[in-house]
Amino acid sequence: MRWLREQEVPFDEHRYEHRVKGAAYAAEALGLDAALVAKTLVAQLDDGFAFALVPGDRELSLRGLARAAGSRSAALASERDAERLTGYRIGGISPFGSRTALPVFAVAGWLARERVALNGGGRGVILELASADLSRLLAPTPIPE
């Protein structure tokens, strides 16, 4: 959130009691559409790691991510690697203000929404913002559907 404020990006902060990790649970706890709230995954590609933003009602296509990244393969990073690279705990990972700058990929349909929501860097914190702001700040590469 601090990083977004420094960038002067308006956002709405939603808080909920974190009991289960996952965007679908967060959306349900907040009364939001699961297609609005993305899970932030860390994936390992041929040449390093990347963020993958995937709506809570969908599963990540590792094949689609690999194609979008120009990589031969993609796999989810271990929890240890994800936490080490981002500085965030699993269940609270955000592409904003990550310890290590990673390329960002996002499901194309989610990016096409007017507003999007994703983790704010802590468990139980979801940030909702204009997708145009997210695209301007993170320059995500679309993952075809």
mmCIF file of C-alpha atoms in Angstrom:
data_model
loop_
_atom_site.group_PDB
_atom_site.id
_atom_site.type_symbol
_atom_site.label_atom_id
_atom_site.label_comp_id
_atom_site.label_asym_id
_atom_site.label_seq_id
_atom_site.Cartn_x
_atom_site.Cartn_y
_atom_site.Cartn_z
ATOM 1 C CA MET A 1 0.000 0.000 0.000
ATOM 2 C CA ARG A 2 2.881 2.303 0.795
ATOM 3 C CA TRP A 3 4.282 1.829 -2.717
ATOM 4 C CA LEU A 4 0.913 2.632 -4.317
ATOM 5 C CA ARG A 5 0.591 5.764 -2.196
ATOM 6 C CA GLU A 6 4.079 6.834 -3.301
ATOM 7 C CA GLN A 7 2.930 6.393 -6.910
ATOM 8 C CA GLU A 8 -0.185 8.474 -6.080
ATOM 9 C CA VAL A 9 -2.513 5.694 -7.206
ATOM 10 C CA PRO A 10 -6.006 5.729 -5.694
ATOM 11 C CA PHE A 11 -7.237 2.418 -4.335
ATOM 12 C CA ASP A 12 -9.864 0.987 -2.023
ATOM 13 C CA GLU A 13 -8.634 -1.130 0.861
ATOM 14 C CA HIS A 14 -10.705 -4.141 1.916
ATOM 15 C CA ARG A 15 -9.872 -6.073 5.086
ATOM 16 C CA TYR A 16 -11.099 -9.475 6.186
ATOM 17 C CA GLU A 17 -10.148 -12.126 8.718
ATOM 18 C CA HIS A 18 -7.635 -14.368 6.973
ATOM 19 C CA ARG A 19 -8.467 -17.976 7.767
ATOM 20 C CA VAL A 20 -7.741 -19.678 4.448
ATOM 21 C CA LYS A 21 -5.292 -18.611 1.766
ATOM 22 C CA GLY A 22 -6.673 -17.905 -1.667
ATOM 23 C CA ALA A 23 -8.431 -15.220 -3.644
ATOM 24 C CA ALA A 24 -11.726 -17.130 -3.796
ATOM 25 C CA TYR A 25 -11.922 -17.203 0.004
ATOM 26 C CA ALA A 26 -10.983 -13.503 0.235
ATOM 27 C CA ALA A 27 -13.653 -12.588 -2.319
ATOM 28 C CA GLU A 28 -16.295 -14.573 -0.449
ATOM 29 C CA ALA A 29 -15.292 -13.060 2.910
ATOM 30 C CA LEU A 30 -15.577 -9.561 1.423
ATOM 31 C CA GLY A 31 -18.710 -10.172 -0.644
ATOM 32 C CA LEU A 32 -16.821 -9.518 -3.887
ATOM 33 C CA ASP A 33 -16.995 -11.360 -7.190
ATOM 34 C CA ALA A 34 -14.285 -14.057 -7.264
ATOM 35 C CA ALA A 35 -13.541 -13.059 -10.879
ATOM 36 C CA LEU A 36 -12.538 -9.580 -9.614
ATOM 37 C CA VAL A 37 -10.041 -10.713 -6.957
ATOM 38 C CA ALA A 38 -6.806 -12.168 -8.316
ATOM 39 C CA LYS A 39 -4.452 -14.534 -6.606
ATOM 40 C CA THR A 40 -0.828 -13.490 -6.920
ATOM 41 C CA LEU A 41 1.285 -16.522 -7.715
ATOM 42 C CA VAL A 42 5.035 -16.742 -8.099
ATOM 43 C CA ALA A 43 6.086 -18.990 -10.952
ATOM 44 C CA GLN A 44 9.437 -20.311 -12.079
ATOM 45 C CA LEU A 45 10.229 -19.947 -15.779
ATOM 46 C CA ASP A 46 13.240 -21.070 -17.797
ATOM 47 C CA ASP A 47 15.109 -17.837 -17.099
ATOM 48 C CA GLY A 48 13.906 -16.940 -13.595
ATOM 49 C CA PHE A 49 10.792 -16.136 -11.630
ATOM 50 C CA ALA A 50 7.665 -14.096 -12.411
ATOM 51 C CA PHE A 51 4.351 -13.063 -10.915
ATOM 52 C CA ALA A 52 1.161 -14.531 -12.364
ATOM 53 C CA LEU A 53 -2.116 -12.754 -11.572
ATOM 54 C CA VAL A 54 -5.066 -15.107 -11.914
ATOM 55 C CA PRO A 55 -8.733 -14.464 -11.031
ATOM 56 C CA GLY A 56 -9.872 -16.296 -7.918
ATOM 57 C CA ASP A 57 -12.411 -18.326 -9.890
ATOM 58 C CA ARG A 58 -9.765 -19.682 -12.301
ATOM 59 C CA GLU A 59 -6.709 -21.922 -12.256
ATOM 60 C CA LEU A 60 -3.386 -20.813 -13.736
ATOM 61 C CA SER A 61 -2.585 -22.420 -17.072
ATOM 62 C CA LEU A 62 1.119 -23.139 -16.702
ATOM 63 C CA ARG A 63 1.273 -23.882 -20.416
ATOM 64 C CA GLY A 64 -0.368 -20.512 -21.198
ATOM 65 C CA LEU A 65 2.036 -18.714 -18.859
ATOM 66 C CA ALA A 66 5.039 -20.410 -20.463
ATOM 67 C CA ARG A 67 3.824 -19.388 -23.932
ATOM 68 C CA ALA A 68 3.195 -15.789 -22.846
ATOM 69 C CA ALA A 69 6.687 -15.662 -21.313
ATOM 70 C CA GLY A 70 8.408 -17.264 -24.305
ATOM 71 C CA SER A 71 9.538 -20.030 -21.984
ATOM 72 C CA ARG A 72 9.679 -23.780 -22.578
ATOM 73 C CA SER A 73 8.040 -24.484 -19.240
ATOM 74 C CA ALA A 74 6.523 -22.918 -16.144
ATOM 75 C CA ALA A 75 5.969 -24.261 -12.651
ATOM 76 C CA LEU A 76 4.757 -22.765 -9.397
ATOM 77 C CA ALA A 77 7.630 -21.620 -7.197
ATOM 78 C CA SER A 78 8.090 -23.247 -3.819
ATOM 79 C CA GLU A 79 6.614 -21.391 -0.857
ATOM 80 C CA ARG A 80 10.146 -20.774 0.382
ATOM 81 C CA ASP A 81 11.248 -19.200 -2.910
ATOM 82 C CA ALA A 82 8.054 -17.127 -3.186
ATOM 83 C CA GLU A 83 8.488 -15.684 0.300
ATOM 84 C CA ARG A 84 12.235 -15.112 -0.130
ATOM 85 C CA LEU A 85 11.820 -13.321 -3.461
ATOM 86 C CA THR A 86 8.871 -11.130 -2.495
ATOM 87 C CA GLY A 87 9.405 -10.435 1.193
ATOM 88 C CA TYR A 88 5.748 -11.354 1.784
ATOM 89 C CA ARG A 89 4.200 -14.390 3.461
ATOM 90 C CA ILE A 90 2.165 -16.904 1.459
ATOM 91 C CA GLY A 91 -1.437 -15.723 1.550
ATOM 92 C CA GLY A 92 -0.271 -12.104 1.469
ATOM 93 C CA ILE A 93 1.946 -11.902 -1.627
ATOM 94 C CA SER A 94 1.544 -8.770 -3.736
ATOM 95 C CA PRO A 95 3.302 -7.684 -6.920
ATOM 96 C CA PHE A 96 3.435 -4.159 -5.472
ATOM 97 C CA GLY A 97 6.569 -3.328 -3.502
ATOM 98 C CA SER A 98 8.051 -6.796 -3.787
ATOM 99 C CA ARG A 99 11.587 -7.275 -2.448
ATOM 100 C CA THR A 100 12.656 -8.489 -5.902
ATOM 101 C CA ALA A 101 11.260 -6.902 -9.059
ATOM 102 C CA LEU A 102 9.736 -9.715 -11.102
ATOM 103 C CA PRO A 103 8.050 -9.587 -14.502
ATOM 104 C CA VAL A 104 4.268 -9.663 -14.211
ATOM 105 C CA PHE A 105 1.858 -11.777 -16.248
ATOM 106 C CA ALA A 106 -1.922 -11.610 -15.880
ATOM 107 C CA VAL A 107 -4.911 -13.443 -17.316
ATOM 108 C CA ALA A 108 -6.106 -11.309 -20.242
ATOM 109 C CA GLY A 109 -9.803 -11.285 -19.288
ATOM 110 C CA TRP A 110 -9.021 -10.107 -15.770
ATOM 111 C CA LEU A 111 -6.864 -7.275 -17.134
ATOM 112 C CA ALA A 112 -9.753 -6.206 -19.390
ATOM 113 C CA ARG A 113 -11.954 -5.383 -16.387
ATOM 114 C CA GLU A 114 -12.417 -1.727 -15.447
ATOM 115 C CA ARG A 115 -11.370 -2.437 -11.860
ATOM 116 C CA VAL A 116 -9.332 -5.257 -10.390
ATOM 117 C CA ALA A 117 -8.489 -6.418 -6.890
ATOM 118 C CA LEU A 118 -5.500 -8.267 -5.505
ATOM 119 C CA ASN A 119 -3.507 -8.822 -2.358
ATOM 120 C CA GLY A 120 -2.103 -5.744 -0.663
ATOM 121 C CA GLY A 121 1.019 -7.287 0.846
ATOM 122 C CA GLY A 122 -0.461 -8.719 4.010
ATOM 123 C CA ARG A 123 -2.816 -11.512 4.896
ATOM 124 C CA GLY A 124 -6.383 -10.222 5.053
ATOM 125 C CA VAL A 125 -5.756 -7.121 2.912
ATOM 126 C CA ILE A 126 -7.186 -6.759 -0.602
ATOM 127 C CA LEU A 127 -6.658 -3.644 -2.699
ATOM 128 C CA GLU A 128 -9.082 -2.635 -5.443
ATOM 129 C CA LEU A 129 -7.895 -0.237 -8.137
ATOM 130 C CA ALA A 130 -8.387 0.744 -11.750
ATOM 131 C CA SER A 131 -6.931 -1.861 -14.084
ATOM 132 C CA ALA A 132 -5.452 1.016 -16.118
ATOM 133 C CA ASP A 133 -3.370 1.999 -13.071
ATOM 134 C CA LEU A 134 -2.250 -1.580 -12.509
ATOM 135 C CA SER A 135 -1.269 -1.868 -16.184
ATOM 136 C CA ARG A 136 0.613 1.436 -16.115
ATOM 137 C CA LEU A 137 2.585 0.509 -12.975
ATOM 138 C CA LEU A 138 3.314 -3.169 -13.579
ATOM 139 C CA ALA A 139 3.129 -3.472 -17.390
ATOM 140 C CA PRO A 140 1.739 -7.009 -17.165
ATOM 141 C CA THR A 141 2.023 -9.321 -20.137
ATOM 142 C CA PRO A 142 -1.393 -10.876 -20.870
ATOM 143 C CA ILE A 143 -1.802 -14.624 -20.493
ATOM 144 C CA PRO A 144 -4.173 -15.711 -23.294
ATOM 145 C CA GLU A 145 -7.330 -17.501 -22.187
#
